[in-house]
């Protein structure tokens, strides 16, 4: 083992011990993997399962959007606390339990260095720690978590709070990749970090091919595109040349789906065999959708998903057709 690798492992262990000492319930991604799952036990397909995807709890945006001041109007987030509590309670009631709950970025609204950021983070953690301990949390970085133009410092601060900004993990023969999409949006202040993620991703895709995984699924905050692969670039998608390069890489690697948030509305489309799934928010809505979560069912042949409002998931649970698909053992 190299000195650098040994140091990295020691740092990860120290961080984990510090978290445990502080009573922190989160099992964060460290060392570019999610320790909640034992990798060697998860390479083989074991039958259908499902997970929950949420996005943009974004504590503070509802007030900021209402007053027309998204820069510094985020001094209240009681509504977001209630909505996220409802999401956690709905997930905890589900039977069978989901394999994990992934939050696809913009955990809070306060940008790095802003006044209410620490309080928003703490309140979100206080809600999320009530998630069933058997349902691991998976955190994805968003632009409000690390900044529109991230730096090494803003990314390091995010990692200290929420775990690695990119990592991979296996569940039941399916390979999951969590990416820092902000490095694709604007890495001008940390180009070496984008290069590191690119190199790491190439290694991960080669490993996935070696292990003959059943599916590959990606989580990131910013969608590749909202509806069409060749749509114009704006705030809510990636620049066209960057997007094309990533889409082609994902397609060639056999990636089945990319799940994201950021848009605060439901959207999506296809590039060749790659599905782009854009989920609306737990928090502030910018369109006609309701506050909600997406249930994603993974079978041997396909990936099936449905967006539920928080009220619907709380009161009715999983739809019967999803429960029936889960009951079928391949």
PDB file of N, CA, C and O in Angstrom, residues 223-267:
ATOM      1  N   UNK A 223     -28.897  18.089 -14.838  1.00  0.00           N
ATOM      2  CA  UNK A 223     -29.221  17.166 -15.935  1.00  0.00           C
ATOM      3  C   UNK A 223     -28.276  17.369 -17.128  1.00  0.00           C
ATOM      4  O   UNK A 223     -27.812  18.487 -17.392  1.00  0.00           O
ATOM      5  N   UNK A 224     -28.030  16.289 -17.860  1.00  0.00           N
ATOM      6  CA  UNK A 224     -27.336  16.420 -19.140  1.00  0.00           C
ATOM      7  C   UNK A 224     -28.180  17.292 -20.064  1.00  0.00           C
ATOM      8  O   UNK A 224     -27.677  18.200 -20.733  1.00  0.00           O
ATOM      9  N   UNK A 225     -29.482  16.991 -20.108  1.00  0.00           N
ATOM     10  CA  UNK A 225     -30.462  17.767 -20.868  1.00  0.00           C
ATOM     11  C   UNK A 225     -31.807  17.604 -20.183  1.00  0.00           C
ATOM     12  O   UNK A 225     -31.990  16.700 -19.356  1.00  0.00           O
ATOM     13  N   UNK A 226     -32.762  18.469 -20.525  1.00  0.00           N
ATOM     14  CA  UNK A 226     -34.072  18.429 -19.893  1.00  0.00           C
ATOM     15  C   UNK A 226     -35.077  17.591 -20.673  1.00  0.00           C
ATOM     16  O   UNK A 226     -35.828  16.810 -20.090  1.00  0.00           O
ATOM     17  N   UNK A 227     -35.076  17.736 -22.006  1.00  0.00           N
ATOM     18  CA  UNK A 227     -36.034  16.997 -22.820  1.00  0.00           C
ATOM     19  C   UNK A 227     -35.418  16.413 -24.091  1.00  0.00           C
ATOM     20  O   UNK A 227     -35.770  15.317 -24.501  1.00  0.00           O
ATOM     21  N   UNK A 228     -34.491  17.153 -24.709  1.00  0.00           N
ATOM     22  CA  UNK A 228     -33.893  16.696 -25.956  1.00  0.00           C
ATOM     23  C   UNK A 228     -32.373  16.794 -25.867  1.00  0.00           C
ATOM     24  O   UNK A 228     -31.844  17.807 -25.383  1.00  0.00           O
ATOM     25  N   UNK A 229     -31.653  15.784 -26.351  1.00  0.00           N
ATOM     26  CA  UNK A 229     -30.188  15.799 -26.239  1.00  0.00           C
ATOM     27  C   UNK A 229     -29.516  16.973 -26.926  1.00  0.00           C
ATOM     28  O   UNK A 229     -28.418  17.380 -26.515  1.00  0.00           O
ATOM     29  N   UNK A 230     -30.161  17.548 -27.952  1.00  0.00           N
ATOM     30  CA  UNK A 230     -29.551  18.650 -28.691  1.00  0.00           C
ATOM     31  C   UNK A 230     -30.154  20.010 -28.337  1.00  0.00           C
ATOM     32  O   UNK A 230     -29.959  20.989 -29.064  1.00  0.00           O
ATOM     33  N   UNK A 231     -30.876  20.101 -27.229  1.00  0.00           N
ATOM     34  CA  UNK A 231     -31.484  21.374 -26.831  1.00  0.00           C
ATOM     35  C   UNK A 231     -30.399  22.406 -26.508  1.00  0.00           C
ATOM     36  O   UNK A 231     -29.251  22.069 -26.213  1.00  0.00           O
ATOM     37  N   UNK A 232     -30.791  23.672 -26.546  1.00  0.00           N
ATOM     38  CA  UNK A 232     -29.842  24.746 -26.249  1.00  0.00           C
ATOM     39  C   UNK A 232     -29.397  24.688 -24.793  1.00  0.00           C
ATOM     40  O   UNK A 232     -30.130  24.215 -23.910  1.00  0.00           O
ATOM     41  N   UNK A 233     -28.204  25.195 -24.556  1.00  0.00           N
ATOM     42  CA  UNK A 233     -27.662  25.249 -23.199  1.00  0.00           C
ATOM     43  C   UNK A 233     -28.282  26.404 -22.415  1.00  0.00           C
ATOM     44  O   UNK A 233     -28.468  27.502 -22.951  1.00  0.00           O
ATOM     45  N   UNK A 234     -28.631  26.124 -21.149  1.00  0.00           N
ATOM     46  CA  UNK A 234     -29.021  27.196 -20.238  1.00  0.00           C
ATOM     47  C   UNK A 234     -28.620  26.796 -18.824  1.00  0.00           C
ATOM     48  O   UNK A 234     -27.865  25.850 -18.621  1.00  0.00           O
ATOM     49  N   UNK A 235     -29.133  27.517 -17.847  1.00  0.00           N
ATOM     50  CA  UNK A 235     -28.763  27.289 -16.446  1.00  0.00           C
ATOM     51  C   UNK A 235     -29.066  25.862 -15.992  1.00  0.00           C
ATOM     52  O   UNK A 235     -28.376  25.326 -15.112  1.00  0.00           O
ATOM     53  N   UNK A 236     -30.096  25.239 -16.563  1.00  0.00           N
ATOM     54  CA  UNK A 236     -30.584  23.965 -16.049  1.00  0.00           C
ATOM     55  C   UNK A 236     -30.010  22.729 -16.742  1.00  0.00           C
ATOM     56  O   UNK A 236     -30.420  21.612 -16.435  1.00  0.00           O
ATOM     57  N   UNK A 237     -29.107  22.886 -17.700  1.00  0.00           N
ATOM     58  CA  UNK A 237     -28.487  21.721 -18.332  1.00  0.00           C
ATOM     59  C   UNK A 237     -27.005  21.996 -18.562  1.00  0.00           C
ATOM     60  O   UNK A 237     -26.497  23.069 -18.225  1.00  0.00           O
ATOM     61  N   UNK A 238     -26.307  21.024 -19.130  1.00  0.00           N
ATOM     62  CA  UNK A 238     -24.882  21.186 -19.388  1.00  0.00           C
ATOM     63  C   UNK A 238     -24.647  21.749 -20.793  1.00  0.00           C
ATOM     64  O   UNK A 238     -25.460  21.549 -21.703  1.00  0.00           O
ATOM     65  N   UNK A 239     -23.536  22.438 -20.948  1.00  0.00           N
ATOM     66  CA  UNK A 239     -23.154  23.021 -22.235  1.00  0.00           C
ATOM     67  C   UNK A 239     -23.086  21.920 -23.299  1.00  0.00           C
ATOM     68  O   UNK A 239     -22.711  20.788 -23.026  1.00  0.00           O
ATOM     69  N   UNK A 240     -23.476  22.243 -24.518  1.00  0.00           N
ATOM     70  CA  UNK A 240     -23.747  21.220 -25.534  1.00  0.00           C
ATOM     71  C   UNK A 240     -22.546  20.336 -25.856  1.00  0.00           C
ATOM     72  O   UNK A 240     -22.676  19.112 -25.984  1.00  0.00           O
ATOM     73  N   UNK A 241     -21.356  20.910 -26.011  1.00  0.00           N
ATOM     74  CA  UNK A 241     -20.204  20.087 -26.361  1.00  0.00           C
ATOM     75  C   UNK A 241     -19.802  19.178 -25.202  1.00  0.00           C
ATOM     76  O   UNK A 241     -19.448  18.007 -25.399  1.00  0.00           O
ATOM     77  N   UNK A 242     -19.882  19.705 -23.974  1.00  0.00           N
ATOM     78  CA  UNK A 242     -19.604  18.896 -22.785  1.00  0.00           C
ATOM     79  C   UNK A 242     -20.640  17.778 -22.668  1.00  0.00           C
ATOM     80  O   UNK A 242     -20.318  16.609 -22.417  1.00  0.00           O
ATOM     81  N   UNK A 243     -21.897  18.147 -22.849  1.00  0.00           N
ATOM     82  CA  UNK A 243     -23.000  17.191 -22.790  1.00  0.00           C
ATOM     83  C   UNK A 243     -22.820  16.061 -23.790  1.00  0.00           C
ATOM     84  O   UNK A 243     -22.975  14.872 -23.456  1.00  0.00           O
ATOM     85  N   UNK A 244     -22.482  16.400 -25.025  1.00  0.00           N
ATOM     86  CA  UNK A 244     -22.335  15.388 -26.072  1.00  0.00           C
ATOM     87  C   UNK A 244     -21.239  14.391 -25.724  1.00  0.00           C
ATOM     88  O   UNK A 244     -21.409  13.178 -25.904  1.00  0.00           O
ATOM     89  N   UNK A 245     -20.126  14.904 -25.227  1.00  0.00           N
ATOM     90  CA  UNK A 245     -19.010  14.022 -24.857  1.00  0.00           C
ATOM     91  C   UNK A 245     -19.418  13.059 -23.754  1.00  0.00           C
ATOM     92  O   UNK A 245     -19.120  11.861 -23.811  1.00  0.00           O
ATOM     93  N   UNK A 246     -20.124  13.576 -22.744  1.00  0.00           N
ATOM     94  CA  UNK A 246     -20.550  12.724 -21.634  1.00  0.00           C
ATOM     95  C   UNK A 246     -21.596  11.716 -22.088  1.00  0.00           C
ATOM     96  O   UNK A 246     -21.534  10.533 -21.741  1.00  0.00           O
ATOM     97  N   UNK A 247     -22.570  12.167 -22.862  1.00  0.00           N
ATOM     98  CA  UNK A 247     -23.624  11.257 -23.330  1.00  0.00           C
ATOM     99  C   UNK A 247     -23.036  10.107 -24.134  1.00  0.00           C
ATOM    100  O   UNK A 247     -23.439   8.951 -23.971  1.00  0.00           O
ATOM    101  N   UNK A 248     -22.085  10.406 -24.990  1.00  0.00           N
ATOM    102  CA  UNK A 248     -21.495   9.357 -25.816  1.00  0.00           C
ATOM    103  C   UNK A 248     -20.674   8.395 -24.966  1.00  0.00           C
ATOM    104  O   UNK A 248     -20.718   7.179 -25.177  1.00  0.00           O
ATOM    105  N   UNK A 249     -19.949   8.933 -23.990  1.00  0.00           N
ATOM    106  CA  UNK A 249     -19.184   8.068 -23.078  1.00  0.00           C
ATOM    107  C   UNK A 249     -20.124   7.147 -22.306  1.00  0.00           C
ATOM    108  O   UNK A 249     -19.878   5.939 -22.185  1.00  0.00           O
ATOM    109  N   UNK A 250     -21.220   7.715 -21.796  1.00  0.00           N
ATOM    110  CA  UNK A 250     -22.177   6.919 -21.035  1.00  0.00           C
ATOM    111  C   UNK A 250     -22.832   5.861 -21.909  1.00  0.00           C
ATOM    112  O   UNK A 250     -23.017   4.709 -21.499  1.00  0.00           O
ATOM    113  N   UNK A 251     -23.196   6.247 -23.125  1.00  0.00           N
ATOM    114  CA  UNK A 251     -23.823   5.302 -24.040  1.00  0.00           C
ATOM    115  C   UNK A 251     -22.895   4.128 -24.350  1.00  0.00           C
ATOM    116  O   UNK A 251     -23.303   2.962 -24.295  1.00  0.00           O
ATOM    117  N   UNK A 252     -21.649   4.436 -24.660  1.00  0.00           N
ATOM    118  CA  UNK A 252     -20.690   3.379 -24.995  1.00  0.00           C
ATOM    119  C   UNK A 252     -20.416   2.462 -23.811  1.00  0.00           C
ATOM    120  O   UNK A 252     -20.128   1.276 -23.987  1.00  0.00           O
ATOM    121  N   UNK A 253     -20.519   3.012 -22.596  1.00  0.00           N
ATOM    122  CA  UNK A 253     -20.281   2.212 -21.399  1.00  0.00           C
ATOM    123  C   UNK A 253     -21.491   1.365 -21.014  1.00  0.00           C
ATOM    124  O   UNK A 253     -21.402   0.540 -20.102  1.00  0.00           O
ATOM    125  N   UNK A 254     -22.608   1.574 -21.698  1.00  0.00           N
ATOM    126  CA  UNK A 254     -23.816   0.807 -21.392  1.00  0.00           C
ATOM    127  C   UNK A 254     -24.614   1.337 -20.219  1.00  0.00           C
ATOM    128  O   UNK A 254     -25.445   0.618 -19.645  1.00  0.00           O
ATOM    129  N   UNK A 255     -24.390   2.593 -19.844  1.00  0.00           N
ATOM    130  CA  UNK A 255     -25.164   3.185 -18.744  1.00  0.00           C
ATOM    131  C   UNK A 255     -26.627   3.297 -19.160  1.00  0.00           C
ATOM    132  O   UNK A 255     -26.945   3.777 -20.246  1.00  0.00           O
ATOM    133  N   UNK A 256     -27.520   2.843 -18.285  1.00  0.00           N
ATOM    134  CA  UNK A 256     -28.940   2.790 -18.615  1.00  0.00           C
ATOM    135  C   UNK A 256     -29.676   4.083 -18.309  1.00  0.00           C
ATOM    136  O   UNK A 256     -30.598   4.468 -19.027  1.00  0.00           O
ATOM    137  N   UNK A 257     -29.289   4.741 -17.191  1.00  0.00           N
ATOM    138  CA  UNK A 257     -30.069   5.909 -16.779  1.00  0.00           C
ATOM    139  C   UNK A 257     -29.217   6.867 -15.960  1.00  0.00           C
ATOM    140  O   UNK A 257     -28.317   6.452 -15.228  1.00  0.00           O
ATOM    141  N   UNK A 258     -29.537   8.146 -16.096  1.00  0.00           N
ATOM    142  CA  UNK A 258     -28.970   9.210 -15.272  1.00  0.00           C
ATOM    143  C   UNK A 258     -30.124   9.879 -14.541  1.00  0.00           C
ATOM    144  O   UNK A 258     -31.088  10.324 -15.172  1.00  0.00           O
ATOM    145  N   UNK A 259     -30.030   9.946 -13.213  1.00  0.00           N
ATOM    146  CA  UNK A 259     -31.058  10.587 -12.396  1.00  0.00           C
ATOM    147  C   UNK A 259     -30.499  11.888 -11.833  1.00  0.00           C
ATOM    148  O   UNK A 259     -29.394  11.909 -11.281  1.00  0.00           O
ATOM    149  N   UNK A 260     -31.276  12.964 -11.956  1.00  0.00           N
ATOM    150  CA  UNK A 260     -30.804  14.271 -11.507  1.00  0.00           C
ATOM    151  C   UNK A 260     -31.958  15.059 -10.901  1.00  0.00           C
ATOM    152  O   UNK A 260     -33.104  14.608 -10.849  1.00  0.00           O
ATOM    153  N   UNK A 261     -31.624  16.291 -10.453  1.00  0.00           N
ATOM    154  CA  UNK A 261     -32.624  17.225  -9.952  1.00  0.00           C
ATOM    155  C   UNK A 261     -32.408  18.572 -10.615  1.00  0.00           C
ATOM    156  O   UNK A 261     -32.386  18.680 -11.825  1.00  0.00           O
ATOM    157  N   UNK A 262     -32.246  19.638  -9.803  1.00  0.00           N
ATOM    158  CA  UNK A 262     -31.826  20.962 -10.243  1.00  0.00           C
ATOM    159  C   UNK A 262     -32.942  21.776 -10.905  1.00  0.00           C
ATOM    160  O   UNK A 262     -33.012  22.986 -10.725  1.00  0.00           O
ATOM    161  N   UNK A 263     -33.820  21.136 -11.658  1.00  0.00           N
ATOM    162  CA  UNK A 263     -34.819  21.837 -12.468  1.00  0.00           C
ATOM    163  C   UNK A 263     -36.060  22.223 -11.657  1.00  0.00           C
ATOM    164  O   UNK A 263     -36.828  23.072 -12.079  1.00  0.00           O
ATOM    165  N   UNK A 264     -36.287  21.578 -10.519  1.00  0.00           N
ATOM    166  CA  UNK A 264     -37.454  21.815  -9.670  1.00  0.00           C
ATOM    167  C   UNK A 264     -38.759  21.567 -10.433  1.00  0.00           C
ATOM    168  O   UNK A 264     -39.799  22.146 -10.115  1.00  0.00           O
ATOM    169  N   UNK A 265     -38.678  20.718 -11.427  1.00  0.00           N
ATOM    170  CA  UNK A 265     -39.806  20.236 -12.227  1.00  0.00           C
ATOM    171  C   UNK A 265     -39.433  18.856 -12.744  1.00  0.00           C
ATOM    172  O   UNK A 265     -38.256  18.546 -12.860  1.00  0.00           O
ATOM    173  N   UNK A 266     -40.422  18.060 -13.076  1.00  0.00           N
ATOM    174  CA  UNK A 266     -40.145  16.766 -13.693  1.00  0.00           C
ATOM    175  C   UNK A 266     -39.922  16.936 -15.188  1.00  0.00           C
ATOM    176  O   UNK A 266     -40.617  17.708 -15.847  1.00  0.00           O
ATOM    177  N   UNK A 267     -38.933  16.224 -15.705  1.00  0.00           N
ATOM    178  CA  UNK A 267     -38.633  16.277 -17.132  1.00  0.00           C
ATOM    179  C   UNK A 267     -37.835  15.028 -17.483  1.00  0.00           C
ATOM    180  O   UNK A 267     -37.671  14.118 -16.668  1.00  0.00           O
TER     181      UNK A 267
END
